[in-house]
CSV table of C-alpha atoms in Angstrom, one decimal:
chain,number,residue,atom,x,y,z
A,151,GLY,CA,52.2,-23.4,0.9
A,152,ASP,CA,55.5,-23.2,-0.4
A,153,PRO,CA,55.3,-20.5,-2.8
A,154,SER,CA,57.9,-21.7,-4.6
A,155,THR,CA,56.0,-24.6,-5.5
A,156,PRO,CA,53.3,-23.9,-8.5
A,157,ALA,CA,49.9,-24.2,-7.8
A,158,ALA,CA,48.0,-27.1,-9.4
A,159,PRO,CA,45.6,-26.0,-12.1
A,160,LEU,CA,41.9,-25.2,-10.9
A,161,VAL,CA,40.8,-26.5,-14.6
A,162,ALA,CA,41.5,-29.3,-16.5
A,163,PHE,CA,40.4,-27.6,-20.1
A,164,SER,CA,38.7,-24.1,-20.6
A,165,CYS,CA,37.3,-22.6,-24.2
A,166,ALA,CA,35.4,-19.8,-24.9
A,167,ARG,CA,33.3,-19.5,-28.3
A,168,HIS,CA,31.7,-16.0,-29.9
A,169,TYR,CA,29.9,-15.6,-33.4
A,170,LYS,CA,31.0,-12.6,-35.3
A,171,ALA,CA,29.1,-9.6,-35.0
A,172,LYS,CA,28.1,-7.4,-37.5
A,173,THR,CA,30.1,-4.8,-38.7
A,174,GLY,CA,30.6,-1.8,-36.3
A,175,ASP,CA,28.6,-3.7,-33.6
A,176,LYS,CA,30.1,-2.2,-30.6
A,177,ARG,CA,28.5,-5.8,-28.5
A,178,LYS,CA,32.5,-7.2,-28.4
A,179,THR,CA,31.2,-10.3,-25.9
A,180,THR,CA,27.3,-11.0,-26.6
A,181,GLY,CA,26.6,-14.0,-27.5
A,182,SER,CA,29.8,-15.3,-25.7
A,183,ALA,CA,29.9,-18.7,-24.4
A,184,TYR,CA,33.0,-19.8,-22.0
A,185,LEU,CA,33.4,-23.6,-20.8
A,186,SER,CA,35.3,-24.7,-18.2
A,187,ILE,CA,36.0,-28.1,-16.7
A,188,PHE,CA,37.5,-28.7,-13.3
A,189,ASN,CA,40.0,-31.0,-12.6
A,190,THR,CA,38.8,-34.0,-10.3
A,191,GLY,CA,40.3,-32.6,-7.4
A,192,ASN,CA,38.8,-28.9,-7.9
A,193,ARG,CA,35.3,-29.6,-8.4
A,194,PRO,CA,32.8,-27.0,-6.5
A,195,TYR,CA,31.7,-28.6,-3.1
A,196,ALA,CA,34.0,-32.0,-4.0
A,197,SER,CA,31.0,-33.1,-5.7
A,198,ALA,CA,31.3,-35.7,-8.7
A,199,GLY,CA,28.3,-33.6,-10.3
A,200,ASN,CA,30.2,-30.7,-10.8
A,201,VAL,CA,32.4,-31.3,-13.7
A,202,ALA,CA,32.1,-27.8,-15.3
A,203,LEU,CA,30.9,-24.2,-15.5
A,204,MET,CA,29.4,-22.8,-18.8
A,205,TYR,CA,29.1,-18.7,-18.6
A,206,THR,CA,26.8,-17.2,-21.2
A,207,VAL,CA,26.9,-13.4,-22.4
A,208,GLY,CA,23.1,-12.9,-23.3
A,209,PRO,CA,21.7,-9.6,-25.5
A,210,LYS,CA,20.8,-6.9,-23.8
A,211,GLY,CA,16.8,-5.7,-24.6
A,212,ALA,CA,15.3,-2.7,-24.2
A,213,ASP,CA,14.0,-3.1,-20.9
A,214,THR,CA,18.0,-2.7,-19.7
A,215,GLU,CA,18.4,0.5,-20.8
A,216,LEU,CA,15.6,1.3,-18.3
A,217,GLU,CA,17.1,-0.5,-15.7
A,218,MET,CA,20.8,1.1,-16.4
A,219,LEU,CA,19.9,4.6,-17.8
A,220,GLY,CA,21.6,7.3,-15.7
A,221,THR,CA,23.7,4.7,-13.8
A,222,LYS,CA,27.5,4.3,-13.6
A,223,ASP,CA,27.2,0.8,-15.2
A,224,PHE,CA,25.4,2.0,-18.6
A,225,PRO,CA,28.6,2.9,-20.9
A,226,LYS,CA,28.4,6.1,-23.0
A,227,ASP,CA,27.9,4.3,-26.1
A,228,GLY,CA,25.0,1.5,-24.3
A,229,ALA,CA,22.1,2.5,-26.9
A,230,ASN,CA,24.8,1.3,-29.9
A,231,TRP,CA,24.4,-2.5,-28.1
A,232,LEU,CA,21.2,-2.9,-26.9
A,233,VAL,CA,18.4,-4.8,-28.7
A,234,LYS,CA,15.1,-2.8,-29.1
A,235,ASP,CA,13.6,-5.1,-32.2
A,236,PRO,CA,11.9,-8.4,-30.3
A,237,HIS,CA,12.8,-10.5,-33.9
A,238,GLU,CA,16.8,-9.1,-33.5
A,239,PHE,CA,16.6,-10.3,-30.0
A,240,VAL,CA,15.1,-13.8,-30.4
A,241,LYS,CA,17.9,-14.1,-33.3
A,242,GLU,CA,20.5,-13.0,-31.0
A,243,ILE,CA,19.7,-15.7,-28.3
A,244,PHE,CA,19.3,-18.2,-31.1
A,245,LEU,CA,23.0,-17.6,-32.2
A,246,LEU,CA,24.1,-17.5,-28.3
A,247,ALA,CA,22.2,-21.3,-28.2
A,248,THR,CA,24.4,-22.5,-31.3
A,249,ASN,CA,27.4,-21.6,-29.6
A,250,VAL,CA,26.7,-23.4,-26.2
A,251,MET,CA,25.9,-25.9,-28.4
A,252,ALA,CA,28.3,-26.2,-30.8
């Protein structure tokens, strides 16, 4: 199309929600929920059922450390944001679900 004509926005509405992490917690995006609602003409596969996209960032459990350890994707402070306690992990999932349902 003509570069001087602005493109129609793909999204009609977008928002994010994140719960306040504990002081000093390095996991900045854990628990985040992002919602994007597509404009009618921009729905994937032009399907009436593809109205929105929900993206969430869940907690990283102890198994993540084993999978990522020694890879370039494992940050230097990675051990600080892993949730090793099973009860704390379930709590993180609950807080994430609270963000999704809010």
